[in-house]
PDB file of C-alpha atoms in Angstrom:
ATOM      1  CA  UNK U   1       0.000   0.000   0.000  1.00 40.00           C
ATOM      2  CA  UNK U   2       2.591   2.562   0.718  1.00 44.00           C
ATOM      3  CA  UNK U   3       4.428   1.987  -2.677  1.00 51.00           C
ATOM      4  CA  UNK U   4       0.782   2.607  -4.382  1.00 43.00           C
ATOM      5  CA  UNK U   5       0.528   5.705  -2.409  1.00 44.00           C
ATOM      6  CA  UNK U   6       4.004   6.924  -3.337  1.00 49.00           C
ATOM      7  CA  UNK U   7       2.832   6.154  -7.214  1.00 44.00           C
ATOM      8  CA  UNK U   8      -0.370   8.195  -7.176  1.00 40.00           C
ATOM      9  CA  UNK U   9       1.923  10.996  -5.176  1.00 51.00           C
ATOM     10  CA  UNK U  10       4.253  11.247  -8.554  1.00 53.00           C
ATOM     11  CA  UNK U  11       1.184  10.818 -10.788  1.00 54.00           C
ATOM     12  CA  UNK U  12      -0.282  13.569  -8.803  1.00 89.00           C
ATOM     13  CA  UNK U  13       2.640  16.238  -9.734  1.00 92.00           C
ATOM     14  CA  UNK U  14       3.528  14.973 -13.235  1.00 93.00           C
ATOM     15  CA  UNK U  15      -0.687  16.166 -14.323  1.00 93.00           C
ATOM     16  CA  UNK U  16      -0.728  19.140 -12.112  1.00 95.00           C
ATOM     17  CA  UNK U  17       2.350  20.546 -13.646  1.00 96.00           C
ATOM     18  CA  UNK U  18       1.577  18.271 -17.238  1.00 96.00           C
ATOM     19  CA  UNK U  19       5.216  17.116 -17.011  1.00 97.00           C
ATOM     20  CA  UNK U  20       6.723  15.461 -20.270  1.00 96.00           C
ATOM     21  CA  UNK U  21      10.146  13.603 -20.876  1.00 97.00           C
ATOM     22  CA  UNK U  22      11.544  13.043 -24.357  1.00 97.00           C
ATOM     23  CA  UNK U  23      14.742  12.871 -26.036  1.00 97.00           C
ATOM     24  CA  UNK U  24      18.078  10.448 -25.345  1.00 94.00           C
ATOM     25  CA  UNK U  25      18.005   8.528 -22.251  1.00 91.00           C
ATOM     26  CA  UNK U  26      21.745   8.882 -22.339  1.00 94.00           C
ATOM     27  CA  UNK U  27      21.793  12.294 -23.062  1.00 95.00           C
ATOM     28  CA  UNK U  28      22.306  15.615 -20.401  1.00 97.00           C
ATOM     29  CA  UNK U  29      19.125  16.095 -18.630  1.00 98.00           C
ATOM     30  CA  UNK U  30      17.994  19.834 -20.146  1.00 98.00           C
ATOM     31  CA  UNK U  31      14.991  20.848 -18.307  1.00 98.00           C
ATOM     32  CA  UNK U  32      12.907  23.820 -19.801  1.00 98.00           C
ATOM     33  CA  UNK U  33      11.116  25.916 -18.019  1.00 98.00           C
ATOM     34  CA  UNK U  34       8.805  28.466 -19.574  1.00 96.00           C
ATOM     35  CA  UNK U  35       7.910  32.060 -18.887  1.00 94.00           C
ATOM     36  CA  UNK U  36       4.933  34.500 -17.936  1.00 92.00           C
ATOM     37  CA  UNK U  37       1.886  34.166 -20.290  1.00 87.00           C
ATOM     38  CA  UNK U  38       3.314  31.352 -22.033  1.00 89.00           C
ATOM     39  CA  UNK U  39       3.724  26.982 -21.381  1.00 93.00           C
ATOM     40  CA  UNK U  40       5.745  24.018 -22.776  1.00 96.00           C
ATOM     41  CA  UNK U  41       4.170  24.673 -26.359  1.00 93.00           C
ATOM     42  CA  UNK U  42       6.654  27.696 -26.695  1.00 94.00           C
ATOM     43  CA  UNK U  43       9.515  25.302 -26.352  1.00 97.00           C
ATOM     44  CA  UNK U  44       7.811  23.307 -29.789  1.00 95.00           C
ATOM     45  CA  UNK U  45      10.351  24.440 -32.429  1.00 96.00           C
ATOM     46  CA  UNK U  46      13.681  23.977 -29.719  1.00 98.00           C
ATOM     47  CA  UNK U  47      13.098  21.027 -28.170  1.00 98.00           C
ATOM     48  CA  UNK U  48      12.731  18.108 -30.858  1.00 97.00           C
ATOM     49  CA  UNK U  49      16.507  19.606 -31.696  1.00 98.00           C
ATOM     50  CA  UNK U  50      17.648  19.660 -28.216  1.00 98.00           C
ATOM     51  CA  UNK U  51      16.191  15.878 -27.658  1.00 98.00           C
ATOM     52  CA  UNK U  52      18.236  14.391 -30.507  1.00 97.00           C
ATOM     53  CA  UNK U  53      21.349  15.122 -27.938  1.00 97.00           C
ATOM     54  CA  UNK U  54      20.080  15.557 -24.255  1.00 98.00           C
ATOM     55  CA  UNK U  55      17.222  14.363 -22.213  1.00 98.00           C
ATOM     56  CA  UNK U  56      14.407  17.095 -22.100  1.00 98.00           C
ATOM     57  CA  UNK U  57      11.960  17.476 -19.411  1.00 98.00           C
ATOM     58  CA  UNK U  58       8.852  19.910 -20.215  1.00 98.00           C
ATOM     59  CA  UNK U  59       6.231  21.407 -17.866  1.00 98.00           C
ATOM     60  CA  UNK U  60       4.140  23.917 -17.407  1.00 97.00           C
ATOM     61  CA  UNK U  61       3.980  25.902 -14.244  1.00 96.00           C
ATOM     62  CA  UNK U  62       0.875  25.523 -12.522  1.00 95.00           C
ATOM     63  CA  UNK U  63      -1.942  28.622 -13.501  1.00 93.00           C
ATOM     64  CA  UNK U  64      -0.487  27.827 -17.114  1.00 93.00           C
ATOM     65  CA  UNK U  65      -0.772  25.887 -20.418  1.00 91.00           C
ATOM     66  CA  UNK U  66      -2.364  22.303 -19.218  1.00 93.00           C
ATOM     67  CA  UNK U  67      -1.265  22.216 -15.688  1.00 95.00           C
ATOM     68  CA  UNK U  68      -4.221  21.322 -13.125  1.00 94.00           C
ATOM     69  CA  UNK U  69      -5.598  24.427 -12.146  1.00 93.00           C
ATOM     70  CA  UNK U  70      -7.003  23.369  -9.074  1.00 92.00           C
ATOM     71  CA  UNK U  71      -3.619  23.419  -7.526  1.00 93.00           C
ATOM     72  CA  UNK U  72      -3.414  27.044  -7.994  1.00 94.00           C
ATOM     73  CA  UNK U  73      -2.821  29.252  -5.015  1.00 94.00           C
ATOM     74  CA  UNK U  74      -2.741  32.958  -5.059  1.00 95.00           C
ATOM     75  CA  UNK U  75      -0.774  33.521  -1.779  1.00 95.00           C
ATOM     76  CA  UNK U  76       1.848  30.342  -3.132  1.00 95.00           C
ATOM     77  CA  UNK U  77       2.173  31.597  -6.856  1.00 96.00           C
ATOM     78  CA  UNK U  78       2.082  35.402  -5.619  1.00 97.00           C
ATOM     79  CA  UNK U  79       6.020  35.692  -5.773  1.00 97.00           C
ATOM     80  CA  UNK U  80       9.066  33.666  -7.694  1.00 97.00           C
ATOM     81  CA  UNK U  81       9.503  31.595  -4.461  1.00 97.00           C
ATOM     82  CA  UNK U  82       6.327  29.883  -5.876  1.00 96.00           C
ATOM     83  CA  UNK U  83       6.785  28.641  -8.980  1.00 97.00           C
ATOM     84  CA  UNK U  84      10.315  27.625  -7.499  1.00 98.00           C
ATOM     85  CA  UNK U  85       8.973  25.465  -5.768  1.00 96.00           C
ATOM     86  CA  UNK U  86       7.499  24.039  -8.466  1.00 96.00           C
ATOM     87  CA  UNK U  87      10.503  22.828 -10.252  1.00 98.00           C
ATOM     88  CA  UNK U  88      11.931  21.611  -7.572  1.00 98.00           C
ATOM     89  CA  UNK U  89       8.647  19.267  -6.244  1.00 96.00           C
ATOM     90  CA  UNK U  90       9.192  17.934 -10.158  1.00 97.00           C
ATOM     91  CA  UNK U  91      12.894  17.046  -9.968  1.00 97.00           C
ATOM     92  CA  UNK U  92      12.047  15.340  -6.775  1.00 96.00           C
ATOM     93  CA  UNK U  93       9.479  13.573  -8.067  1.00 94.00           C
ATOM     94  CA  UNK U  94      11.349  12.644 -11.298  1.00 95.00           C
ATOM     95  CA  UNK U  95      14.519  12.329  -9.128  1.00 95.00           C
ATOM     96  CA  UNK U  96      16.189  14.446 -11.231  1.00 97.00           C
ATOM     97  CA  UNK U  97      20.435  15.043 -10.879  1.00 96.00           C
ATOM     98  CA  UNK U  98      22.574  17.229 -12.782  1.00 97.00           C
ATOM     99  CA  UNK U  99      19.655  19.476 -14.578  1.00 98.00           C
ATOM    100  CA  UNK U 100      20.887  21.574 -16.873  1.00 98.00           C
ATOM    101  CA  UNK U 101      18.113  23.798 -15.886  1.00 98.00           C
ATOM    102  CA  UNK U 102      16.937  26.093 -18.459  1.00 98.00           C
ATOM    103  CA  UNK U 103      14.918  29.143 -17.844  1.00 98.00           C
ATOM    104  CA  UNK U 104      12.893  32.085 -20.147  1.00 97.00           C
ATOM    105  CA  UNK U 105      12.684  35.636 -19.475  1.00 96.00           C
ATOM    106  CA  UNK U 106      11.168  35.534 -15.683  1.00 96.00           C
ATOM    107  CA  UNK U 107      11.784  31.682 -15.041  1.00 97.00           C
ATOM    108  CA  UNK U 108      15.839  32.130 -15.708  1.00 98.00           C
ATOM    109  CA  UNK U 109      15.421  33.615 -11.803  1.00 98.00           C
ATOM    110  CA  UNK U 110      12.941  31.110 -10.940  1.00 98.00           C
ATOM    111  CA  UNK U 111      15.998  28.713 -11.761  1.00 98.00           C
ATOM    112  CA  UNK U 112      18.241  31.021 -10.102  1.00 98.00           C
ATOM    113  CA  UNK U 113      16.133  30.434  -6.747  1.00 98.00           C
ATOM    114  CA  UNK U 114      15.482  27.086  -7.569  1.00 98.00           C
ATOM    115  CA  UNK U 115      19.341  25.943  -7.511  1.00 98.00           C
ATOM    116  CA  UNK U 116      20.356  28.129  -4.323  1.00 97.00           C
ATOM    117  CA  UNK U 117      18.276  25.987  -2.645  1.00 97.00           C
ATOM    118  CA  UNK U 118      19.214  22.539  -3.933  1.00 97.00           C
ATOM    119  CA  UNK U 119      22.428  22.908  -6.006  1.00 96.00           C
ATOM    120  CA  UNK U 120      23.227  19.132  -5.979  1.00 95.00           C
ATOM    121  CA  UNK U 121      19.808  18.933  -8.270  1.00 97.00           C
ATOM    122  CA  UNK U 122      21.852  21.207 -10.899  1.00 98.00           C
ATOM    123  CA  UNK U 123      24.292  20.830 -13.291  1.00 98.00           C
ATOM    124  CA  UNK U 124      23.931  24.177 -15.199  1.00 98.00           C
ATOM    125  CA  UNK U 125      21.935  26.991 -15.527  1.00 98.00           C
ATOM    126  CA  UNK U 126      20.707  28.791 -18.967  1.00 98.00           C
ATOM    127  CA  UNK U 127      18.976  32.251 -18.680  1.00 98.00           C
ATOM    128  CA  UNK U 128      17.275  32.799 -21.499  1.00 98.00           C
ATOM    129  CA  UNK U 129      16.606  36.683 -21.867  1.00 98.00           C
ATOM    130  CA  UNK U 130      16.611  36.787 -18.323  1.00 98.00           C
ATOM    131  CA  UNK U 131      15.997  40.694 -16.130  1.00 97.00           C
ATOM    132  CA  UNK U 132      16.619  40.159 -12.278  1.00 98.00           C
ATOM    133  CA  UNK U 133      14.943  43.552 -12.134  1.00 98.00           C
ATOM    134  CA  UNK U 134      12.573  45.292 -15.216  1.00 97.00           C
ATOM    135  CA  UNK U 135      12.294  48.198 -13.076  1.00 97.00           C
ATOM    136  CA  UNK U 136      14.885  51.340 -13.450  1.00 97.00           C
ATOM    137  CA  UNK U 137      16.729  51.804 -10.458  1.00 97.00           C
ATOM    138  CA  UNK U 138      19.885  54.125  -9.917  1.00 96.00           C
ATOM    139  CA  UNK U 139      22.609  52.977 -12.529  1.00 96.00           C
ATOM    140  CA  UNK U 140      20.728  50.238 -12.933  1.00 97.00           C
ATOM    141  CA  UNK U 141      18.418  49.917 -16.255  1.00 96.00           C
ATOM    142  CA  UNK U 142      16.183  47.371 -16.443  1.00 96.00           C
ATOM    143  CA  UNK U 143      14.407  49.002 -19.111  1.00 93.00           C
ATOM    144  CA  UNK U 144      11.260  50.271 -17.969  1.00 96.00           C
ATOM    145  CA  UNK U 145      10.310  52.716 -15.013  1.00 96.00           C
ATOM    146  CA  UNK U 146       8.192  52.393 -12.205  1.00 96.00           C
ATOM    147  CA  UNK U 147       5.274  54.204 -14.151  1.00 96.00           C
ATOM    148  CA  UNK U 148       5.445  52.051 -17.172  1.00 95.00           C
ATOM    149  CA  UNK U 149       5.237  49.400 -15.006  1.00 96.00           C
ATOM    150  CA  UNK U 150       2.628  50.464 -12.949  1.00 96.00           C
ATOM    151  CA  UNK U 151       0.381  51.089 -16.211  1.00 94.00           C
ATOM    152  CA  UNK U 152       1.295  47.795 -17.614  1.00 92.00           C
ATOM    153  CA  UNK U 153      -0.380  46.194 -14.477  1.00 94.00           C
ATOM    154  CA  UNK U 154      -3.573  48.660 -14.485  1.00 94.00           C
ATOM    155  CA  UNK U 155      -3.916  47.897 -18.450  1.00 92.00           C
ATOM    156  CA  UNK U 156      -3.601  43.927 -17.861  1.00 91.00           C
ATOM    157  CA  UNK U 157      -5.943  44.504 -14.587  1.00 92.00           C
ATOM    158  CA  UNK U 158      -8.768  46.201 -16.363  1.00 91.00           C
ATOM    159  CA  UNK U 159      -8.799  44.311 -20.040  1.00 90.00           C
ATOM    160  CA  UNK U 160      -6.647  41.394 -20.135  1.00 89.00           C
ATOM    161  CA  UNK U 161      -7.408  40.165 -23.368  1.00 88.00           C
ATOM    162  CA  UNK U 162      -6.949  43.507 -24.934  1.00 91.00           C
ATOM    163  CA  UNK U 163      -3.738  43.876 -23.660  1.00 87.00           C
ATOM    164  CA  UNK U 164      -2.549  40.832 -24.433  1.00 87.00           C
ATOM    165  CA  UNK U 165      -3.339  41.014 -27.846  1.00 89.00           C
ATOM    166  CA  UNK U 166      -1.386  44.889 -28.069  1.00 88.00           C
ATOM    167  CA  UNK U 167       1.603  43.587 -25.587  1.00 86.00           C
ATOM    168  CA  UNK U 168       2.451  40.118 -26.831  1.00 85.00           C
ATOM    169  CA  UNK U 169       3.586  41.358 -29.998  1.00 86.00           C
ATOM    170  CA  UNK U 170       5.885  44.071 -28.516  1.00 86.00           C
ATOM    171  CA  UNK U 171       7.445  41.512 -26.558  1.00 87.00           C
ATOM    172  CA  UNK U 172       8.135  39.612 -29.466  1.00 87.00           C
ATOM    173  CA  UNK U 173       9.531  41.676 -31.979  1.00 85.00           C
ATOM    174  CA  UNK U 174      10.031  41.125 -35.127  1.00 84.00           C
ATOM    175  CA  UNK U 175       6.706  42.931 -37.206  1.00 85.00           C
ATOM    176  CA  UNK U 176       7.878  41.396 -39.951  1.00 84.00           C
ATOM    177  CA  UNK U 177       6.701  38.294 -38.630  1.00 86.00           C
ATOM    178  CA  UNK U 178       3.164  38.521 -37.405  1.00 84.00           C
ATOM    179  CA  UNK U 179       2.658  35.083 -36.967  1.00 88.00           C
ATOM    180  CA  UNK U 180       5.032  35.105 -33.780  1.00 84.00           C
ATOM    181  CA  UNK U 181       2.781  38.115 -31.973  1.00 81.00           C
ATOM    182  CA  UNK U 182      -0.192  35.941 -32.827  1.00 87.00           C
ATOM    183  CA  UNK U 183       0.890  32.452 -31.230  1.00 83.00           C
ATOM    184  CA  UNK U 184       2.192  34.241 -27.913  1.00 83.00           C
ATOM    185  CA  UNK U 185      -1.051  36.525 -28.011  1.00 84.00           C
ATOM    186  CA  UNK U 186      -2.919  33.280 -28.312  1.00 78.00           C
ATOM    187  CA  UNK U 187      -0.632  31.454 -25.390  1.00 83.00           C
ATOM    188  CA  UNK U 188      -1.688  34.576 -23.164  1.00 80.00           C
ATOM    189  CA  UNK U 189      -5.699  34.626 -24.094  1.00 78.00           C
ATOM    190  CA  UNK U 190      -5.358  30.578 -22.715  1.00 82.00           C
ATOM    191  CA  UNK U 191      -4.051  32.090 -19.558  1.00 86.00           C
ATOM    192  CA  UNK U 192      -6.769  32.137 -16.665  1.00 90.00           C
ATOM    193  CA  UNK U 193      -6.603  36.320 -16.259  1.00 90.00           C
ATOM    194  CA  UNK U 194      -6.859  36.192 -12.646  1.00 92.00           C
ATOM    195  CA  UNK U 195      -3.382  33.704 -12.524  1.00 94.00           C
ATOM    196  CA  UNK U 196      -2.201  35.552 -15.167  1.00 93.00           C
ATOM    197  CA  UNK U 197      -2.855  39.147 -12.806  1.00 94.00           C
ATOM    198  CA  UNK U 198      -0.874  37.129 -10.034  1.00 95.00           C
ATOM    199  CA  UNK U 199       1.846  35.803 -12.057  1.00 95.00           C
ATOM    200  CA  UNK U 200       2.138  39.568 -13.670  1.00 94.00           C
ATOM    201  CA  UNK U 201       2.923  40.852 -10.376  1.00 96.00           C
ATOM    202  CA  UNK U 202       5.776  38.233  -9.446  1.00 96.00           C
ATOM    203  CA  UNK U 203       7.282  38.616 -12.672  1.00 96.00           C
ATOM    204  CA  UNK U 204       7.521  42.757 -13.039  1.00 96.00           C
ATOM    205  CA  UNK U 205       7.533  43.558  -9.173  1.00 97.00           C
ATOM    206  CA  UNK U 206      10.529  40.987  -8.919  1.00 96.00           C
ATOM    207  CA  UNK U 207      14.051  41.984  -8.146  1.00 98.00           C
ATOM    208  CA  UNK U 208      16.530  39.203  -7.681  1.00 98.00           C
ATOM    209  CA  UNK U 209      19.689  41.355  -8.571  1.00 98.00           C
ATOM    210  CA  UNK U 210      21.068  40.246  -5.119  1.00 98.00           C
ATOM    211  CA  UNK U 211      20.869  36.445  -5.834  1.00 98.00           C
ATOM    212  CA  UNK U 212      22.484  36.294  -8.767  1.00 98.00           C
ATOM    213  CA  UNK U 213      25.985  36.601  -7.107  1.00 98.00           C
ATOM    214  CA  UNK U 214      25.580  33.512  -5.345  1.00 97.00           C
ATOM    215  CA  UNK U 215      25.122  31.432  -8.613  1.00 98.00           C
ATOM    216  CA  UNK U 216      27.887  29.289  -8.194  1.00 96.00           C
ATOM    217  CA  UNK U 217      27.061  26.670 -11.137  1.00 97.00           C
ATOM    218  CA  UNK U 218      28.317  27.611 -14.596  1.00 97.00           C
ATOM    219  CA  UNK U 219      26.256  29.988 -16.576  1.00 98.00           C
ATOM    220  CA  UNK U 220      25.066  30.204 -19.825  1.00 98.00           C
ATOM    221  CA  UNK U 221      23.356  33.801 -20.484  1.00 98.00           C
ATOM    222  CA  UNK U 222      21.437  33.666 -23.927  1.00 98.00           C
ATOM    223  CA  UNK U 223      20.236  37.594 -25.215  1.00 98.00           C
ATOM    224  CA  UNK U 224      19.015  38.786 -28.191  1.00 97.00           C
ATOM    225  CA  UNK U 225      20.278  41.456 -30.059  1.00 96.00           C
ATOM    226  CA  UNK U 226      17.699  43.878 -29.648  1.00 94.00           C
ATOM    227  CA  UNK U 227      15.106  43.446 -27.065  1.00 95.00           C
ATOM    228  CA  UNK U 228      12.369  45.199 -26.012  1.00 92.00           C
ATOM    229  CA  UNK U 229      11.765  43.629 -22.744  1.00 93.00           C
ATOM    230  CA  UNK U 230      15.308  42.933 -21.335  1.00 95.00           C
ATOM    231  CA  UNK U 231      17.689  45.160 -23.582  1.00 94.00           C
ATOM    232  CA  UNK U 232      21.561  44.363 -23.617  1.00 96.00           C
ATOM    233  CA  UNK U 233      22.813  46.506 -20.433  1.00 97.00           C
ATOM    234  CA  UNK U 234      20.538  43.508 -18.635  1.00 97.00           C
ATOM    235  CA  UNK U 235      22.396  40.780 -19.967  1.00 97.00           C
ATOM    236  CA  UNK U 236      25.501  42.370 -19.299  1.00 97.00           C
ATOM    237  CA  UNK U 237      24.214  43.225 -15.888  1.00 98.00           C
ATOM    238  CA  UNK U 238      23.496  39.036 -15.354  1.00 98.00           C
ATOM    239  CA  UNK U 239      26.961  37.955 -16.759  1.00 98.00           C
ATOM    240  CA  UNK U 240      28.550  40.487 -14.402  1.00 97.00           C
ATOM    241  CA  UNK U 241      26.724  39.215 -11.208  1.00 98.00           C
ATOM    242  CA  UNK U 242      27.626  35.683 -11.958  1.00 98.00           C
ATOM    243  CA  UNK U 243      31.407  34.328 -11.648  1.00 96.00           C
ATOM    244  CA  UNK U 244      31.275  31.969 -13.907  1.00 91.00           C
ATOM    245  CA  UNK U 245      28.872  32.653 -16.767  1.00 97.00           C
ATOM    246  CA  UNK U 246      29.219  33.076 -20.236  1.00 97.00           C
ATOM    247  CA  UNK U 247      26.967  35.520 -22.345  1.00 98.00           C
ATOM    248  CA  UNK U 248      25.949  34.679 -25.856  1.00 97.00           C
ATOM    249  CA  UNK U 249      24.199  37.236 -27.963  1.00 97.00           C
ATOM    250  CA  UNK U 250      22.229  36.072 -30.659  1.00 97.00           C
ATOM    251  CA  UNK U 251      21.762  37.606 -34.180  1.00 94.00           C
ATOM    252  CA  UNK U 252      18.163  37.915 -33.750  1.00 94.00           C
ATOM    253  CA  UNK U 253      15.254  40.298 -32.125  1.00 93.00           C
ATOM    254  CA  UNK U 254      12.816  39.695 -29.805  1.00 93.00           C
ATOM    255  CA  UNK U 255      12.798  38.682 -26.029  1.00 94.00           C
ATOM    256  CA  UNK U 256      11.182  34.752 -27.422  1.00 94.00           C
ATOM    257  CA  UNK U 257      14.260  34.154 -29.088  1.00 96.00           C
ATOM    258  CA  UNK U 258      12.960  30.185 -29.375  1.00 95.00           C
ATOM    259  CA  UNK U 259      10.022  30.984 -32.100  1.00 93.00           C
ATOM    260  CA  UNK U 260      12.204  33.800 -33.771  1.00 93.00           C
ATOM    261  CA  UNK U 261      15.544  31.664 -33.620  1.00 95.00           C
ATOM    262  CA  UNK U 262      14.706  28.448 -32.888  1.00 96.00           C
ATOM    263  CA  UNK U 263      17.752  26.698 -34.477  1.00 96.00           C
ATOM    264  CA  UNK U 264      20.457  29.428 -33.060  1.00 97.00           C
ATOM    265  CA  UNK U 265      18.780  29.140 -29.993  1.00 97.00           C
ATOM    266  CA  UNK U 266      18.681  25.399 -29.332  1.00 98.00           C
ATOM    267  CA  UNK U 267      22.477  24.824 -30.637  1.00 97.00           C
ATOM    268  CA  UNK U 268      23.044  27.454 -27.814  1.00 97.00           C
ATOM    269  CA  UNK U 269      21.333  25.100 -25.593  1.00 98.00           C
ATOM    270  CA  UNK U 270      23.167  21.950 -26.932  1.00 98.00           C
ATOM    271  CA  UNK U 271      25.987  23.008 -27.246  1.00 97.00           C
ATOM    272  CA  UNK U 272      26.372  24.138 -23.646  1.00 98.00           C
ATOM    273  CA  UNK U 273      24.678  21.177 -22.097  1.00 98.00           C
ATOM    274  CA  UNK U 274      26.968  18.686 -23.809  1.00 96.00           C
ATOM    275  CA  UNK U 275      29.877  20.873 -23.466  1.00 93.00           C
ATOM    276  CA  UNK U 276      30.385  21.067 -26.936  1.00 70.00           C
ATOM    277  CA  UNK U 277      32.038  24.209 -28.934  1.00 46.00           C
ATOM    278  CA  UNK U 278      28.840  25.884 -30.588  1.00 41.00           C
ATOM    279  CA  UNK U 279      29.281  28.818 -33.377  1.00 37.00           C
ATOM    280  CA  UNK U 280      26.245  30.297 -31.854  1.00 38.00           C
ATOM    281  CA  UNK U 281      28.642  31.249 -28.713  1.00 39.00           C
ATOM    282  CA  UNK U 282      31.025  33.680 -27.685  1.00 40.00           C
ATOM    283  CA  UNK U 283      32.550  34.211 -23.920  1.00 38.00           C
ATOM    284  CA  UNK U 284      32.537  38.008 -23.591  1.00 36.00           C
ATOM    285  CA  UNK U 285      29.948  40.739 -22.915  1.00 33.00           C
ATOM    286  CA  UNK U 286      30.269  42.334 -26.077  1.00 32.00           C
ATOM    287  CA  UNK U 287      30.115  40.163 -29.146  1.00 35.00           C
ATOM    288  CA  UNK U 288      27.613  38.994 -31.216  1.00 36.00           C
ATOM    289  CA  UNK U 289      27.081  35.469 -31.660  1.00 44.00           C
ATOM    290  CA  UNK U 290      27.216  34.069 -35.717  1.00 33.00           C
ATOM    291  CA  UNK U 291      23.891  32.897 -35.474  1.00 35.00           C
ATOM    292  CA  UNK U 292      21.781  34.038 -37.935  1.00 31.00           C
ATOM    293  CA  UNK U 293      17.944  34.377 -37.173  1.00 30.00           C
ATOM    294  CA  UNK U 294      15.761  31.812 -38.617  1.00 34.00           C
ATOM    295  CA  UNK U 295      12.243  30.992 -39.481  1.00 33.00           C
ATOM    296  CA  UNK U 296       9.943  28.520 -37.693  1.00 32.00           C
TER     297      UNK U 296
END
């Protein structure tokens, strides 16, 4: 009876956070971990390419995509600590070891939080357009001020559709490519509004500038070369703050650089986990990686 117990227990937290496994069972675990207003699906045109080398664990955090929303908790999903605690209940569960944990826009910190408390569960870390902070502050830009901020969250408060639909192409990029604004504006109209109000708040409010110095895994920083949402004095902020990172800037626009780069972005990913020499890569602040964007 207990070892039945223990089985519904995992079953339990693979459907509430609609786990999946694929790829090489010999392979570096890569574990992806999506962003606000978006679930696994964004990984779609990265992770077949990643699996042909590494092990790949999807989820979605719970309040998003196909997780169970019955586990949803305002006061537990109200700030990062939250959905840490999410990926670390599913490496338990999985009992997962060296993760090369990979992490978009506000779920690179999630990671960040994630491994300070149980770095033997990590291997790596990849931020993927991360921003420890969005707000201005000092010397510090993280690209917006408190006002644009503030007027973000009243906009998504009082028509969330509506401003999904005008937002999630900004955060994009690329207008040459509607068809990106469209499938994130459509990831963010699945959204529940009133877990996507909460998870607004975590993600914009947030300011994890002081953990990123205790990152003591190696560090793979992925930007783009022009974003909206985290521009380059962020990434160079984030490689700064952690010893031993390296920061990759990729020939392409838009803060989802895995639907407008998908290729560049998983041989960043690959490359990295396996400890393989990638062209996409370069180990200083400054340079521009050789990958060229490409079409999904």
């Amino acid at each position: 009876m207990p070892e039945a117990g223990e089985k519904m227990k995992r079953m339990d937290i693979r459907t509430r956070n609609n786990v999946t496994v694929t790829g090489r069972s010999d392979g570096p675990l890569v574990m992806l971990a999506h962003g606000f207003g978006c679930d696994q699906q964004l990984w779609r045109l990265v992770a077949p390419t990643v699996a042909e080398r590494c092990r790949v664990v999807l989820f979605d955090f719970v309040g998003s995509g196909r997780s169970d929303p019955a586990a949803w908790q305002e006061e537990r999903y109200a700030t990062l600590d939250g959905y840490a605690d999410d990926v670390l209940e599913i490496c338990r569960d999985l009992d997962l070891r060296d993760v090369v944990f990979v992490g978009h826009s506000v779920s690179a910190m999630t990671g960040v939080l994630a491994a300070a408390r149980e770095p033997a569960r990590f291997a790596k870390l990849v931020l993927l357009t991360p921003s420890p902070r969005y707000i201005d502050d000092g010397d510090y830009r993280g690209g917006f001020s408190r006002e644009d901020i503030e007027e973000l969250l009243e906009s998504l408060d009082s028509n969330y559709l509506g401003w999904s639909a005008e937002v999630a192409p900004m955060i994009v990029g690329n207008p040459d490519r509607p068809e990106l604004g469209a499938e994130l504006t459509n990831s963010f109209c699945r959204t529940d509004p009133r877990m996507a109000r909460v998870f607004a708040r975590a993600t914009f409010l947030s300011d994890n500038r002081a953990d990123l110095p205790g990152v003591a895994l190696p560090t793979l920083v992925i930007e783009t070369a022009q974003d909206s949402m985290a521009p380059r004095e962020v990434g160079a902020f984030v490689h700064s703050r952690i010893a031993d990172s390296r920061l990759v800037t990729l020939d392409a626009t838009g803060h989802c650089p895995q639907l407008s780069a998908p290729r560049a972005t998983a041989e960043a990913i690959t490359s990295f986990a396996t400890g393989a020499t990638g062209t996409t890569e370069t180990d200083t602040s400054t340079g521009i990686g050789t990958a060229e964007s490409d079409a999904s």
